[in-house]
Amino acid sequence: MSDAFKNLDFGNQAQNLIQQTQDRADDSLQEATDARTALQAQHAENATARTAEEAEDTENIQWSMDVAKTGGATDAEVSSDAGVQSAVASSFSKAVVRQGAEQAESGAMNDADAAVEKAGQVVAKRVAAKVG
């Protein structure tokens, strides 16, 4: 399942969407809001995938421990078992990738919020100019 995050470039995708929105002459509030909504939907999908991967990693560690215990190993022997160590190392490595993806998504979400706020301010200024 970690392959789902292998080519994840969420930060750049978000930046591209936000930049396209900001580059438009009218700096449309609707476009900024749509981009943010798309990012939120992708974030929710990625969060679900990360949760499933975490559960899979936990199951793999437990399975490795169960295999080591079937031979009558002590707790100390189980914790130093190569299969258990490998499962733990793999889980840790994937957790680092998941954390990086989560941080990139959080940054992108912050940028999207800022783009919506900026677009809203532009719209407010236009309305104020028309009214005033």
Short mmCIF file of C-alpha atoms in Angstrom, two decimals, residues 17-130:
data_model
loop_
_atom_site.label_atom_id
_atom_site.label_comp_id
_atom_site.label_asym_id
_atom_site.label_seq_id
_atom_site.Cartn_x
_atom_site.Cartn_y
_atom_site.Cartn_z
CA LEU A 17 -3.62 24.71 -8.54
CA ILE A 18 -3.19 27.68 -6.26
CA GLN A 19 -0.79 29.42 -8.64
CA GLN A 20 -3.21 28.93 -11.53
CA THR A 21 -5.93 30.45 -9.40
CA GLN A 22 -3.75 33.38 -8.35
CA ASP A 23 -2.50 34.00 -11.89
CA ARG A 24 -5.97 34.66 -13.20
CA ALA A 25 -6.70 38.31 -13.72
CA ASP A 26 -9.98 38.17 -11.82
CA ASP A 27 -8.57 36.07 -8.90
CA SER A 28 -11.92 34.28 -8.69
CA LEU A 29 -13.18 33.37 -5.26
CA GLN A 30 -15.11 30.47 -6.75
CA GLU A 31 -12.02 29.02 -8.40
CA ALA A 32 -9.99 29.32 -5.20
CA THR A 33 -12.80 27.69 -3.24
CA ASP A 34 -13.08 24.89 -5.81
CA ALA A 35 -9.32 24.27 -5.64
CA ARG A 36 -9.47 24.14 -1.86
CA THR A 37 -12.43 21.75 -1.97
CA ALA A 38 -10.52 19.46 -4.34
CA LEU A 39 -7.52 19.50 -2.00
CA GLN A 40 -9.73 18.69 0.97
CA ALA A 41 -11.27 15.74 -0.87
CA GLN A 42 -7.82 14.41 -1.84
CA HIS A 43 -6.63 14.88 1.74
CA ALA A 44 -9.57 12.83 3.03
CA GLU A 45 -8.81 10.02 0.56
CA ASN A 46 -5.13 10.04 1.49
CA ALA A 47 -5.96 10.01 5.21
CA THR A 48 -8.11 6.92 4.68
CA ALA A 49 -5.30 5.21 2.77
CA ARG A 50 -2.78 6.11 5.48
CA THR A 51 -5.05 4.68 8.19
CA ALA A 52 -5.44 1.44 6.24
CA GLU A 53 -1.67 1.19 5.75
CA GLU A 54 -1.06 1.76 9.46
CA ALA A 55 -3.50 -1.06 10.30
CA GLU A 56 -1.77 -3.33 7.78
CA ASP A 57 1.63 -2.55 9.32
CA THR A 58 0.31 -3.36 12.79
CA GLU A 59 -1.09 -6.66 11.53
CA ASN A 60 2.25 -7.52 9.90
CA ILE A 61 4.12 -6.88 13.13
CA GLN A 62 1.63 -8.95 15.11
CA TRP A 63 1.80 -11.78 12.58
CA SER A 64 5.62 -11.77 12.76
CA MET A 65 5.45 -11.91 16.54
CA ASP A 66 2.95 -14.76 16.44
CA VAL A 67 5.19 -16.72 14.07
CA ALA A 68 8.17 -16.19 16.36
CA LYS A 69 6.14 -17.31 19.39
CA THR A 70 4.96 -20.54 17.77
CA GLY A 71 8.44 -21.92 18.17
CA GLY A 72 8.23 -21.35 21.92
CA ALA A 73 10.41 -18.24 21.89
CA THR A 74 10.58 -16.05 24.95
CA ASP A 75 9.51 -12.41 24.81
CA ALA A 76 13.17 -11.37 24.59
CA GLU A 77 13.74 -13.77 21.70
CA VAL A 78 10.60 -12.56 19.95
CA SER A 79 11.67 -8.93 20.17
CA SER A 80 15.05 -9.76 18.62
CA ASP A 81 13.60 -12.08 15.95
CA ALA A 82 14.71 -11.06 12.45
CA GLY A 83 11.18 -11.27 11.06
CA VAL A 84 9.81 -9.08 13.83
CA GLN A 85 12.66 -6.60 13.45
CA SER A 86 12.06 -6.45 9.71
CA ALA A 87 8.33 -5.83 10.16
CA VAL A 88 9.00 -3.08 12.69
CA ALA A 89 11.63 -1.42 10.47
CA SER A 90 9.31 -1.56 7.47
CA SER A 91 6.47 -0.08 9.49
CA PHE A 92 8.70 2.72 10.76
CA SER A 93 9.96 3.53 7.26
CA LYS A 94 6.44 3.74 5.88
CA ALA A 95 5.35 5.84 8.86
CA VAL A 96 8.03 8.39 8.00
CA VAL A 97 6.72 8.58 4.42
CA ARG A 98 3.16 8.94 5.67
CA GLN A 99 4.20 11.71 8.04
CA GLY A 100 5.94 13.59 5.22
CA ALA A 101 2.87 13.28 3.02
CA GLU A 102 0.66 14.50 5.86
CA GLN A 103 2.90 17.53 6.39
CA ALA A 104 2.90 18.34 2.66
CA GLU A 105 -0.88 18.11 2.60
CA SER A 106 -1.19 20.34 5.65
CA GLY A 107 1.01 22.95 4.01
CA ALA A 108 -1.02 22.75 0.82
CA MET A 109 -4.25 23.12 2.78
CA ASN A 110 -2.86 26.21 4.52
CA ASP A 111 -1.89 27.66 1.13
CA ALA A 112 -5.35 26.89 -0.24
CA ASP A 113 -6.99 28.60 2.75
CA ALA A 114 -4.78 31.64 2.16
CA ALA A 115 -5.71 31.71 -1.54
CA VAL A 116 -9.41 31.62 -0.68
CA GLU A 117 -8.93 34.40 1.86
CA LYS A 118 -7.01 36.52 -0.66
CA ALA A 119 -9.64 35.95 -3.34
CA GLY A 120 -12.34 36.85 -0.85
CA GLN A 121 -10.56 40.10 -0.03
CA VAL A 122 -10.34 40.98 -3.73
CA VAL A 123 -14.05 40.31 -4.17
CA ALA A 124 -14.82 42.39 -1.07
CA LYS A 125 -12.75 45.28 -2.42
CA ARG A 126 -14.57 45.12 -5.76
CA VAL A 127 -17.93 45.12 -4.04
CA ALA A 128 -16.88 48.02 -1.82
CA ALA A 129 -15.65 49.95 -4.87
CA LYS A 130 -18.95 49.40 -6.68
#
